[in-house]
Amino acid sequence: MKALFVIDMVNGFVKEGAMHDIKIMSIVPCIENLVREFDGDCYFIRDAHDCDAVEFKSFPSHCVKGTSESEVIDELRPYVKKEILKNSTNAFHAIDPHLYDGYDEFVLCGCCTDICVLQFALSLKTYLNQIDSNHKVKVVKAGVATYDAQHHKAEGYHSMALKLMEQSGIELI
C-alpha cells in the first residue's frame, strides 16, 4: 500500500503572505496529476501555526491557524480528503508513527524542497532505517519547489536538498 504526502501547498507559501513565492505554482499541474492518478492514500500536510509559534523566531509569521494562508490552494482543494496540521517545519513530528505501519511506499511532493520536504523526507527515511524497514521513500522531482528570496536563492537550495535526499537513500522520481 502506498501513501502520498502533499506538503504545504497552502496559500501562505504559494499565493500570499511573507513566505510565499508565486513561482511555486509551477508545480501545481504535476501535483494535481499525481493526486488524481495516485493508487493509495493521499494526505495533505498544512502549516497551521499558533499565533505565537516558536518557529516565528526563525521565520516571519506565516500560515497562522484559521487564516487563509494556512488553507490548501484552491487548485488542489477538491482533492483534499485527509489533512495533517503541523506547527513546525517538520511534519514527521505531527504524525502518529502508527500511521506509517500500513504502508510500504511513501511518495512526497510539495514545498519547500529544502525545508519542509527535506526535513520530513529525512526523518521518515531515518525512522524506517531505525526499525530496519526497506520501505521506499520517494520524492517527485517535478512536484517539489522552494521559494526565492534575497538570502534564499531557490535554485541552489532546491538542488542541494535533492542531493541530500538522494544521498540518504531517498529515491528521486
PDB file of N, CA and C in Angstrom, residues 56-92:
ATOM      1  N   PHE A  56       8.398  31.313  14.608  1.00  0.00           N
ATOM      2  CA  PHE A  56       8.441  32.694  14.124  1.00  0.00           C
ATOM      3  C   PHE A  56       9.678  33.441  14.619  1.00  0.00           C
ATOM      4  N   LYS A  57      10.491  32.799  15.446  1.00  0.00           N
ATOM      5  CA  LYS A  57      11.796  33.366  15.817  1.00  0.00           C
ATOM      6  C   LYS A  57      12.807  33.140  14.703  1.00  0.00           C
ATOM      7  N   SER A  58      12.535  32.135  13.848  1.00  0.00           N
ATOM      8  CA  SER A  58      13.433  31.812  12.734  1.00  0.00           C
ATOM      9  C   SER A  58      12.883  32.262  11.387  1.00  0.00           C
ATOM     10  N   PHE A  59      11.577  32.298  11.258  1.00  0.00           N
ATOM     11  CA  PHE A  59      10.914  32.680  10.007  1.00  0.00           C
ATOM     12  C   PHE A  59       9.865  33.741  10.323  1.00  0.00           C
ATOM     13  N   PRO A  60       9.544  34.588   9.332  1.00  0.00           N
ATOM     14  CA  PRO A  60       8.474  35.562   9.574  1.00  0.00           C
ATOM     15  C   PRO A  60       7.145  34.848   9.858  1.00  0.00           C
ATOM     16  N   SER A  61       6.262  35.541  10.536  1.00  0.00           N
ATOM     17  CA  SER A  61       4.939  34.991  10.811  1.00  0.00           C
ATOM     18  C   SER A  61       4.270  34.588   9.496  1.00  0.00           C
ATOM     19  N   HIS A  62       3.727  33.368   9.469  1.00  0.00           N
ATOM     20  CA  HIS A  62       3.102  32.844   8.253  1.00  0.00           C
ATOM     21  C   HIS A  62       2.154  31.711   8.620  1.00  0.00           C
ATOM     22  N   CYS A  63       1.176  31.468   7.758  1.00  0.00           N
ATOM     23  CA  CYS A  63       0.284  30.315   7.860  1.00  0.00           C
ATOM     24  C   CYS A  63      -0.291  30.122   9.267  1.00  0.00           C
ATOM     25  N   VAL A  64      -0.776  31.208   9.850  1.00  0.00           N
ATOM     26  CA  VAL A  64      -1.380  31.127  11.173  1.00  0.00           C
ATOM     27  C   VAL A  64      -2.701  30.364  11.066  1.00  0.00           C
ATOM     28  N   LYS A  65      -2.893  29.450  12.000  1.00  0.00           N
ATOM     29  CA  LYS A  65      -4.095  28.610  12.048  1.00  0.00           C
ATOM     30  C   LYS A  65      -5.346  29.480  11.950  1.00  0.00           C
ATOM     31  N   GLY A  66      -6.273  29.076  11.084  1.00  0.00           N
ATOM     32  CA  GLY A  66      -7.528  29.782  10.932  1.00  0.00           C
ATOM     33  C   GLY A  66      -7.507  30.911   9.916  1.00  0.00           C
ATOM     34  N   THR A  67      -6.339  31.164   9.297  1.00  0.00           N
ATOM     35  CA  THR A  67      -6.257  32.201   8.270  1.00  0.00           C
ATOM     36  C   THR A  67      -6.220  31.552   6.888  1.00  0.00           C
ATOM     37  N   SER A  68      -6.447  32.365   5.866  1.00  0.00           N
ATOM     38  CA  SER A  68      -6.416  31.836   4.501  1.00  0.00           C
ATOM     39  C   SER A  68      -5.028  31.315   4.134  1.00  0.00           C
ATOM     40  N   GLU A  69      -3.985  31.863   4.749  1.00  0.00           N
ATOM     41  CA  GLU A  69      -2.627  31.387   4.453  1.00  0.00           C
ATOM     42  C   GLU A  69      -2.447  29.909   4.785  1.00  0.00           C
ATOM     43  N   SER A  70      -3.143  29.411   5.785  1.00  0.00           N
ATOM     44  CA  SER A  70      -2.957  28.016   6.197  1.00  0.00           C
ATOM     45  C   SER A  70      -3.843  27.034   5.432  1.00  0.00           C
ATOM     46  N   GLU A  71      -4.616  27.535   4.478  1.00  0.00           N
ATOM     47  CA  GLU A  71      -5.514  26.676   3.699  1.00  0.00           C
ATOM     48  C   GLU A  71      -4.848  26.176   2.419  1.00  0.00           C
ATOM     49  N   VAL A  72      -5.174  24.956   2.024  1.00  0.00           N
ATOM     50  CA  VAL A  72      -4.682  24.388   0.762  1.00  0.00           C
ATOM     51  C   VAL A  72      -5.170  25.280  -0.381  1.00  0.00           C
ATOM     52  N   ILE A  73      -4.316  25.479  -1.374  1.00  0.00           N
ATOM     53  CA  ILE A  73      -4.672  26.338  -2.508  1.00  0.00           C
ATOM     54  C   ILE A  73      -5.909  25.799  -3.222  1.00  0.00           C
ATOM     55  N   ASP A  74      -6.678  26.707  -3.800  1.00  0.00           N
ATOM     56  CA  ASP A  74      -7.942  26.335  -4.452  1.00  0.00           C
ATOM     57  C   ASP A  74      -7.771  25.259  -5.518  1.00  0.00           C
ATOM     58  N   GLU A  75      -6.672  25.300  -6.251  1.00  0.00           N
ATOM     59  CA  GLU A  75      -6.444  24.352  -7.346  1.00  0.00           C
ATOM     60  C   GLU A  75      -6.364  22.905  -6.856  1.00  0.00           C
ATOM     61  N   LEU A  76      -5.923  22.703  -5.619  1.00  0.00           N
ATOM     62  CA  LEU A  76      -5.781  21.347  -5.081  1.00  0.00           C
ATOM     63  C   LEU A  76      -6.865  20.994  -4.063  1.00  0.00           C
ATOM     64  N   ARG A  77      -7.626  21.963  -3.620  1.00  0.00           N
ATOM     65  CA  ARG A  77      -8.643  21.764  -2.591  1.00  0.00           C
ATOM     66  C   ARG A  77      -9.624  20.640  -2.916  1.00  0.00           C
ATOM     67  N   PRO A  78     -10.059  20.466  -4.193  1.00  0.00           N
ATOM     68  CA  PRO A  78     -11.011  19.381  -4.479  1.00  0.00           C
ATOM     69  C   PRO A  78     -10.469  17.980  -4.167  1.00  0.00           C
ATOM     70  N   TYR A  79      -9.162  17.847  -4.033  1.00  0.00           N
ATOM     71  CA  TYR A  79      -8.551  16.529  -3.810  1.00  0.00           C
ATOM     72  C   TYR A  79      -8.290  16.232  -2.331  1.00  0.00           C
ATOM     73  N   VAL A  80      -8.528  17.203  -1.477  1.00  0.00           N
ATOM     74  CA  VAL A  80      -8.227  17.042  -0.054  1.00  0.00           C
ATOM     75  C   VAL A  80      -9.287  16.176   0.617  1.00  0.00           C
ATOM     76  N   LYS A  81      -8.828  15.055   1.161  1.00  0.00           N
ATOM     77  CA  LYS A  81      -9.704  14.174   1.934  1.00  0.00           C
ATOM     78  C   LYS A  81      -9.122  13.944   3.333  1.00  0.00           C
ATOM     79  N   LYS A  82      -7.795  13.885   3.411  1.00  0.00           N
ATOM     80  CA  LYS A  82      -7.119  13.673   4.702  1.00  0.00           C
ATOM     81  C   LYS A  82      -6.095  14.789   4.882  1.00  0.00           C
ATOM     82  N   GLU A  83      -6.172  15.463   6.035  1.00  0.00           N
ATOM     83  CA  GLU A  83      -5.258  16.566   6.310  1.00  0.00           C
ATOM     84  C   GLU A  83      -4.488  16.315   7.600  1.00  0.00           C
ATOM     85  N   ILE A  84      -3.261  16.808   7.598  1.00  0.00           N
ATOM     86  CA  ILE A  84      -2.415  16.775   8.785  1.00  0.00           C
ATOM     87  C   ILE A  84      -1.933  18.201   9.009  1.00  0.00           C
ATOM     88  N   LEU A  85      -2.205  18.733  10.195  1.00  0.00           N
ATOM     89  CA  LEU A  85      -1.763  20.086  10.526  1.00  0.00           C
ATOM     90  C   LEU A  85      -0.464  20.003  11.297  1.00  0.00           C
ATOM     91  N   LYS A  86       0.426  20.969  11.023  1.00  0.00           N
ATOM     92  CA  LYS A  86       1.710  20.985  11.730  1.00  0.00           C
ATOM     93  C   LYS A  86       2.028  22.393  12.206  1.00  0.00           C
ATOM     94  N   ASN A  87       2.755  22.461  13.320  1.00  0.00           N
ATOM     95  CA  ASN A  87       3.149  23.727  13.915  1.00  0.00           C
ATOM     96  C   ASN A  87       4.666  23.887  13.874  1.00  0.00           C
ATOM     97  N   SER A  88       5.317  23.151  12.980  1.00  0.00           N
ATOM     98  CA  SER A  88       6.765  23.265  12.807  1.00  0.00           C
ATOM     99  C   SER A  88       7.091  22.974  11.347  1.00  0.00           C
ATOM    100  N   THR A  89       8.348  23.086  11.002  1.00  0.00           N
ATOM    101  CA  THR A  89       8.753  22.812   9.626  1.00  0.00           C
ATOM    102  C   THR A  89       8.701  21.326   9.295  1.00  0.00           C
ATOM    103  N   ASN A  90       8.670  20.458  10.301  1.00  0.00           N
ATOM    104  CA  ASN A  90       8.790  19.022  10.071  1.00  0.00           C
ATOM    105  C   ASN A  90       7.505  18.272  10.424  1.00  0.00           C
ATOM    106  N   ALA A  91       6.780  17.847   9.411  1.00  0.00           N
ATOM    107  CA  ALA A  91       5.514  17.136   9.612  1.00  0.00           C
ATOM    108  C   ALA A  91       5.696  15.789  10.290  1.00  0.00           C
ATOM    109  N   PHE A  92       6.877  15.220  10.233  1.00  0.00           N
ATOM    110  CA  PHE A  92       7.088  13.905  10.833  1.00  0.00           C
ATOM    111  C   PHE A  92       6.633  13.888  12.289  1.00  0.00           C
TER     112      PHE A  92
END
